[in-house]
Short mmCIF file of the N, C-alpha and C atoms (twelve columns), coordinates in Angstrom:
data_MODEL
# 
_entry.id   MODEL 
# 
loop_
_atom_site.group_PDB 
_atom_site.id 
_atom_site.type_symbol 
_atom_site.label_atom_id 
_atom_site.label_alt_id 
_atom_site.label_comp_id 
_atom_site.label_asym_id 
_atom_site.label_seq_id 
_atom_site.Cartn_x 
_atom_site.Cartn_y 
_atom_site.Cartn_z 
_atom_site.pdbx_PDB_model_num 
ATOM 1   N N  . UNK A 1  -5.368  -27.180 -17.591 1 
ATOM 2   C CA . UNK A 1  -6.037  -27.030 -16.309 1 
ATOM 3   C C  . UNK A 1  -5.473  -25.827 -15.541 1 
ATOM 4   N N  . UNK A 2  -4.131  -25.674 -15.570 1 
ATOM 5   C CA . UNK A 2  -3.510  -24.562 -14.847 1 
ATOM 6   C C  . UNK A 2  -3.935  -23.221 -15.440 1 
ATOM 7   N N  . UNK A 3  -4.070  -23.177 -16.749 1 
ATOM 8   C CA . UNK A 3  -4.492  -21.937 -17.398 1 
ATOM 9   C C  . UNK A 3  -5.922  -21.575 -17.016 1 
ATOM 10  N N  . UNK A 4  -6.759  -22.576 -16.916 1 
ATOM 11  C CA . UNK A 4  -8.148  -22.339 -16.539 1 
ATOM 12  C C  . UNK A 4  -8.244  -21.804 -15.111 1 
ATOM 13  N N  . UNK A 5  -7.466  -22.368 -14.208 1 
ATOM 14  C CA . UNK A 5  -7.456  -21.895 -12.822 1 
ATOM 15  C C  . UNK A 5  -6.921  -20.469 -12.760 1 
ATOM 16  N N  . UNK A 6  -5.857  -20.187 -13.489 1 
ATOM 17  C CA . UNK A 6  -5.291  -18.845 -13.521 1 
ATOM 18  C C  . UNK A 6  -6.298  -17.842 -14.078 1 
ATOM 19  N N  . UNK A 7  -6.967  -18.210 -15.149 1 
ATOM 20  C CA . UNK A 7  -7.986  -17.339 -15.736 1 
ATOM 21  C C  . UNK A 7  -9.125  -17.095 -14.751 1 
ATOM 22  N N  . UNK A 8  -9.548  -18.120 -14.036 1 
ATOM 23  C CA . UNK A 8  -10.626 -17.976 -13.052 1 
ATOM 24  C C  . UNK A 8  -10.205 -17.051 -11.913 1 
ATOM 25  N N  . UNK A 9  -8.957  -17.159 -11.467 1 
ATOM 26  C CA . UNK A 9  -8.468  -16.281 -10.400 1 
ATOM 27  C C  . UNK A 9  -8.416  -14.825 -10.853 1 
ATOM 28  N N  . UNK A 10 -7.955  -14.603 -12.069 1 
ATOM 29  C CA . UNK A 10 -7.902  -13.242 -12.602 1 
ATOM 30  C C  . UNK A 10 -9.308  -12.679 -12.770 1 
ATOM 31  N N  . UNK A 11 -10.223 -13.488 -13.285 1 
ATOM 32  C CA . UNK A 11 -11.605 -13.045 -13.454 1 
ATOM 33  C C  . UNK A 11 -12.249 -12.731 -12.103 1 
ATOM 34  N N  . UNK A 12 -11.971 -13.543 -11.103 1 
ATOM 35  C CA . UNK A 12 -12.517 -13.296 -9.763  1 
ATOM 36  C C  . UNK A 12 -11.943 -12.020 -9.171  1 
ATOM 37  N N  . UNK A 13 -10.665 -11.764 -9.398  1 
ATOM 38  C CA . UNK A 13 -10.048 -10.545 -8.886  1 
ATOM 39  C C  . UNK A 13 -10.643 -9.308  -9.549  1 
ATOM 40  N N  . UNK A 14 -10.856 -9.368  -10.850 1 
ATOM 41  C CA . UNK A 14 -11.459 -8.238  -11.564 1 
ATOM 42  C C  . UNK A 14 -12.892 -8.022  -11.096 1 
ATOM 43  N N  . UNK A 15 -13.640 -9.107  -10.931 1 
ATOM 44  C CA . UNK A 15 -15.021 -8.992  -10.460 1 
ATOM 45  C C  . UNK A 15 -15.070 -8.411  -9.048  1 
ATOM 46  N N  . UNK A 16 -14.170 -8.842  -8.180  1 
ATOM 47  C CA . UNK A 16 -14.128 -8.311  -6.811  1 
ATOM 48  C C  . UNK A 16 -13.756 -6.838  -6.817  1 
ATOM 49  N N  . UNK A 17 -12.852 -6.447  -7.711  1 
ATOM 50  C CA . UNK A 17 -12.438 -5.046  -7.819  1 
ATOM 51  C C  . UNK A 17 -13.636 -4.149  -8.086  1 
ATOM 52  N N  . UNK A 18 -14.512 -4.560  -8.998  1 
ATOM 53  C CA . UNK A 18 -15.680 -3.753  -9.318  1 
ATOM 54  C C  . UNK A 18 -16.821 -3.973  -8.333  1 
ATOM 55  N N  . UNK A 19 -16.968 -5.175  -7.810  1 
ATOM 56  C CA . UNK A 19 -18.059 -5.462  -6.876  1 
ATOM 57  C C  . UNK A 19 -17.886 -4.699  -5.565  1 
ATOM 58  N N  . UNK A 20 -16.648 -4.559  -5.107  1 
ATOM 59  C CA . UNK A 20 -16.389 -3.859  -3.857  1 
ATOM 60  C C  . UNK A 20 -16.056 -2.383  -4.064  1 
ATOM 61  N N  . UNK A 21 -16.231 -1.907  -5.285  1 
ATOM 62  C CA . UNK A 21 -16.039 -0.488  -5.611  1 
ATOM 63  C C  . UNK A 21 -14.639 -0.002  -5.237  1 
ATOM 64  N N  . UNK A 22 -13.627 -0.805  -5.545  1 
ATOM 65  C CA . UNK A 22 -12.257 -0.473  -5.175  1 
ATOM 66  C C  . UNK A 22 -11.607 0.562   -6.087  1 
ATOM 67  N N  . UNK A 23 -12.226 0.847   -7.213  1 
ATOM 68  C CA . UNK A 23 -11.633 1.813   -8.133  1 
ATOM 69  C C  . UNK A 23 -11.625 3.216   -7.545  1 
ATOM 70  N N  . UNK A 24 -12.422 3.474   -6.521  1 
ATOM 71  C CA . UNK A 24 -12.427 4.804   -5.901  1 
ATOM 72  C C  . UNK A 24 -11.112 5.106   -5.187  1 
ATOM 73  N N  . UNK A 25 -10.337 4.073   -4.889  1 
ATOM 74  C CA . UNK A 25 -9.054  4.272   -4.225  1 
ATOM 75  C C  . UNK A 25 -7.923  4.570   -5.206  1 
ATOM 76  N N  . UNK A 26 -8.201  4.566   -6.484  1 
ATOM 77  C CA . UNK A 26 -7.186  4.814   -7.506  1 
ATOM 78  C C  . UNK A 26 -7.482  6.094   -8.272  1 
ATOM 79  N N  . UNK A 27 -7.817  7.135   -7.531  1 
ATOM 80  C CA . UNK A 27 -8.063  8.434   -8.146  1 
ATOM 81  C C  . UNK A 27 -7.071  9.452   -7.589  1 
ATOM 82  N N  . UNK A 28 -6.851  10.490  -8.330  1 
ATOM 83  C CA . UNK A 28 -5.938  11.541  -7.898  1 
ATOM 84  C C  . UNK A 28 -6.478  12.260  -6.660  1 
ATOM 85  N N  . UNK A 29 -7.784  12.428  -6.592  1 
ATOM 86  C CA . UNK A 29 -8.371  13.080  -5.417  1 
ATOM 87  C C  . UNK A 29 -8.137  12.269  -4.147  1 
ATOM 88  N N  . UNK A 30 -8.239  10.954  -4.245  1 
ATOM 89  C CA . UNK A 30 -8.003  10.102  -3.077  1 
ATOM 90  C C  . UNK A 30 -6.560  10.243  -2.605  1 
ATOM 91  N N  . UNK A 31 -5.615  10.216  -3.538  1 
ATOM 92  C CA . UNK A 31 -4.207  10.327  -3.161  1 
ATOM 93  C C  . UNK A 31 -3.889  11.708  -2.583  1 
ATOM 94  N N  . UNK A 32 -4.502  12.752  -3.111  1 
ATOM 95  C CA . UNK A 32 -4.303  14.087  -2.550  1 
ATOM 96  C C  . UNK A 32 -4.865  14.170  -1.138  1 
ATOM 97  N N  . UNK A 33 -6.017  13.547  -0.904  1 
ATOM 98  C CA . UNK A 33 -6.613  13.558  0.429   1 
ATOM 99  C C  . UNK A 33 -5.742  12.784  1.415   1 
ATOM 100 N N  . UNK A 34 -5.183  11.671  0.979   1 
ATOM 101 C CA . UNK A 34 -4.308  10.892  1.852   1 
ATOM 102 C C  . UNK A 34 -3.033  11.668  2.168   1 
ATOM 103 N N  . UNK A 35 -2.494  12.341  1.169   1 
ATOM 104 C CA . UNK A 35 -1.291  13.140  1.394   1 
ATOM 105 C C  . UNK A 35 -1.574  14.268  2.382   1 
ATOM 106 N N  . UNK A 36 -2.720  14.898  2.261   1 
ATOM 107 C CA . UNK A 36 -3.084  15.967  3.187   1 
ATOM 108 C C  . UNK A 36 -3.271  15.430  4.602   1 
ATOM 109 N N  . UNK A 37 -3.854  14.241  4.732   1 
ATOM 110 C CA . UNK A 37 -4.047  13.645  6.053   1 
ATOM 111 C C  . UNK A 37 -2.709  13.278  6.694   1 
ATOM 112 N N  . UNK A 38 -1.805  12.740  5.906   1 
ATOM 113 C CA . UNK A 38 -0.478  12.402  6.426   1 
ATOM 114 C C  . UNK A 38 0.274   13.669  6.824   1 
ATOM 115 N N  . UNK A 39 0.180   14.702  6.019   1 
ATOM 116 C CA . UNK A 39 0.847   15.961  6.337   1 
ATOM 117 C C  . UNK A 39 0.281   16.576  7.618   1 
ATOM 118 N N  . UNK A 40 -1.026  16.514  7.792   1 
ATOM 119 C CA . UNK A 40 -1.641  17.049  9.013   1 
ATOM 120 C C  . UNK A 40 -1.200  16.245  10.232  1 
ATOM 121 N N  . UNK A 41 -1.115  14.932  10.081  1 
ATOM 122 C CA . UNK A 41 -0.662  14.107  11.204  1 
ATOM 123 C C  . UNK A 41 0.792   14.422  11.537  1 
ATOM 124 N N  . UNK A 42 1.616   14.608  10.523  1 
ATOM 125 C CA . UNK A 42 3.019   14.946  10.749  1 
ATOM 126 C C  . UNK A 42 3.156   16.287  11.475  1 
ATOM 127 N N  . UNK A 43 2.358   17.259  11.096  1 
ATOM 128 C CA . UNK A 43 2.416   18.568  11.753  1 
ATOM 129 C C  . UNK A 43 1.978   18.480  13.210  1 
ATOM 130 N N  . UNK A 44 1.035   17.580  13.507  1 
ATOM 131 C CA . UNK A 44 0.551   17.433  14.873  1 
ATOM 132 C C  . UNK A 44 1.492   16.585  15.731  1 
ATOM 133 N N  . UNK A 45 2.180   15.614  15.103  1 
ATOM 134 C CA . UNK A 45 3.039   14.685  15.841  1 
ATOM 135 C C  . UNK A 45 4.361   14.469  15.096  1 
ATOM 136 N N  . UNK A 46 5.238   15.470  15.030  1 
ATOM 137 C CA . UNK A 46 6.458   15.315  14.227  1 
ATOM 138 C C  . UNK A 46 7.436   14.282  14.779  1 
ATOM 139 N N  . UNK A 47 7.628   14.220  16.076  1 
ATOM 140 C CA . UNK A 47 8.582   13.272  16.649  1 
ATOM 141 C C  . UNK A 47 8.091   11.835  16.512  1 
ATOM 142 N N  . UNK A 48 6.824   11.614  16.782  1 
ATOM 143 C CA . UNK A 48 6.265   10.268  16.675  1 
ATOM 144 C C  . UNK A 48 6.306   9.792   15.218  1 
ATOM 145 N N  . UNK A 49 6.002   10.667  14.282  1 
ATOM 146 C CA . UNK A 49 6.021   10.306  12.870  1 
ATOM 147 C C  . UNK A 49 7.431   9.946   12.421  1 
ATOM 148 N N  . UNK A 50 8.419   10.727  12.833  1 
ATOM 149 C CA . UNK A 50 9.808   10.438  12.463  1 
ATOM 150 C C  . UNK A 50 10.276  9.129   13.084  1 
ATOM 151 N N  . UNK A 51 9.868   8.863   14.319  1 
ATOM 152 C CA . UNK A 51 10.260  7.616   14.985  1 
ATOM 153 C C  . UNK A 51 9.655   6.403   14.291  1 
ATOM 154 N N  . UNK A 52 8.390   6.480   13.941  1 
ATOM 155 C CA . UNK A 52 7.733   5.366   13.246  1 
ATOM 156 C C  . UNK A 52 8.366   5.157   11.872  1 
ATOM 157 N N  . UNK A 53 8.643   6.249   11.154  1 
ATOM 158 C CA . UNK A 53 9.289   6.130   9.853   1 
ATOM 159 C C  . UNK A 53 10.654  5.463   9.995   1 
ATOM 160 N N  . UNK A 54 11.418  5.884   10.981  1 
ATOM 161 C CA . UNK A 54 12.738  5.300   11.202  1 
ATOM 162 C C  . UNK A 54 12.636  3.809   11.524  1 
ATOM 163 N N  . UNK A 55 11.680  3.434   12.369  1 
ATOM 164 C CA . UNK A 55 11.509  2.024   12.730  1 
ATOM 165 C C  . UNK A 55 11.116  1.179   11.520  1 
ATOM 166 N N  . UNK A 56 10.224  1.683   10.708  1 
ATOM 167 C CA . UNK A 56 9.824   0.953   9.499   1 
ATOM 168 C C  . UNK A 56 10.998  0.845   8.537   1 
ATOM 169 N N  . UNK A 57 11.752  1.913   8.390   1 
ATOM 170 C CA . UNK A 57 12.919  1.896   7.499   1 
ATOM 171 C C  . UNK A 57 13.941  0.868   7.956   1 
ATOM 172 N N  . UNK A 58 14.225  0.838   9.246   1 
ATOM 173 C CA . UNK A 58 15.184  -0.123  9.783   1 
ATOM 174 C C  . UNK A 58 14.680  -1.556  9.589   1 
ATOM 175 N N  . UNK A 59 13.398  -1.791  9.836   1 
ATOM 176 C CA . UNK A 59 12.837  -3.139  9.679   1 
ATOM 177 C C  . UNK A 59 12.893  -3.600  8.223   1 
ATOM 178 N N  . UNK A 60 12.508  -2.738  7.304   1 
ATOM 179 C CA . UNK A 60 12.519  -3.116  5.883   1 
ATOM 180 C C  . UNK A 60 13.941  -3.334  5.405   1 
ATOM 181 N N  . UNK A 61 14.846  -2.469  5.812   1 
ATOM 182 C CA . UNK A 61 16.242  -2.618  5.414   1 
ATOM 183 C C  . UNK A 61 16.854  -3.882  6.017   1 
ATOM 184 N N  . UNK A 62 16.546  -4.143  7.271   1 
ATOM 185 C CA . UNK A 62 17.076  -5.332  7.920   1 
ATOM 186 C C  . UNK A 62 16.554  -6.617  7.321   1 
ATOM 187 N N  . UNK A 63 15.319  -6.632  6.889   1 
ATOM 188 C CA . UNK A 63 14.737  -7.841  6.316   1 
ATOM 189 C C  . UNK A 63 15.137  -8.061  4.862   1 
ATOM 190 N N  . UNK A 64 15.668  -7.046  4.220   1 
ATOM 191 C CA . UNK A 64 16.028  -7.193  2.810   1 
ATOM 192 C C  . UNK A 64 17.473  -7.624  2.600   1 
ATOM 193 N N  . UNK A 65 18.202  -7.870  3.667   1 
ATOM 194 C CA . UNK A 65 19.584  -8.321  3.518   1 
ATOM 195 C C  . UNK A 65 19.607  -9.749  2.982   1 
ATOM 196 N N  . UNK A 66 20.470  -10.009 2.031   1 
ATOM 197 C CA . UNK A 66 20.532  -11.375 1.503   1 
ATOM 198 C C  . UNK A 66 21.179  -12.306 2.541   1 
ATOM 199 N N  . UNK A 67 20.662  -13.497 2.613   1 
ATOM 200 C CA . UNK A 67 21.200  -14.471 3.574   1 
ATOM 201 C C  . UNK A 67 22.201  -15.405 2.903   1 
ATOM 202 N N  . UNK A 68 23.097  -15.951 3.697   1 
ATOM 203 C CA . UNK A 68 24.057  -16.918 3.181   1 
ATOM 204 C C  . UNK A 68 23.740  -18.272 3.761   1 
ATOM 205 N N  . UNK A 69 23.984  -19.282 2.975   1 
ATOM 206 C CA . UNK A 69 23.744  -20.641 3.450   1 
ATOM 207 C C  . UNK A 69 25.025  -21.295 3.811   1 
# 
């Protein structure tokens, strides 16, 4: 039963991937366009971009610390 549910979930994910045309986001042209957009935003707002990057870095680093019981 668990295998059937797992297979159905994988099949649904693959079907959704093609039904919603998500493969267009996995092309080299898309990644180049995103990189160009990020670079343009950085050139227009260097201080804000560095501040947001720093805040995200601190949050991710802070949340990845192992906890003790």
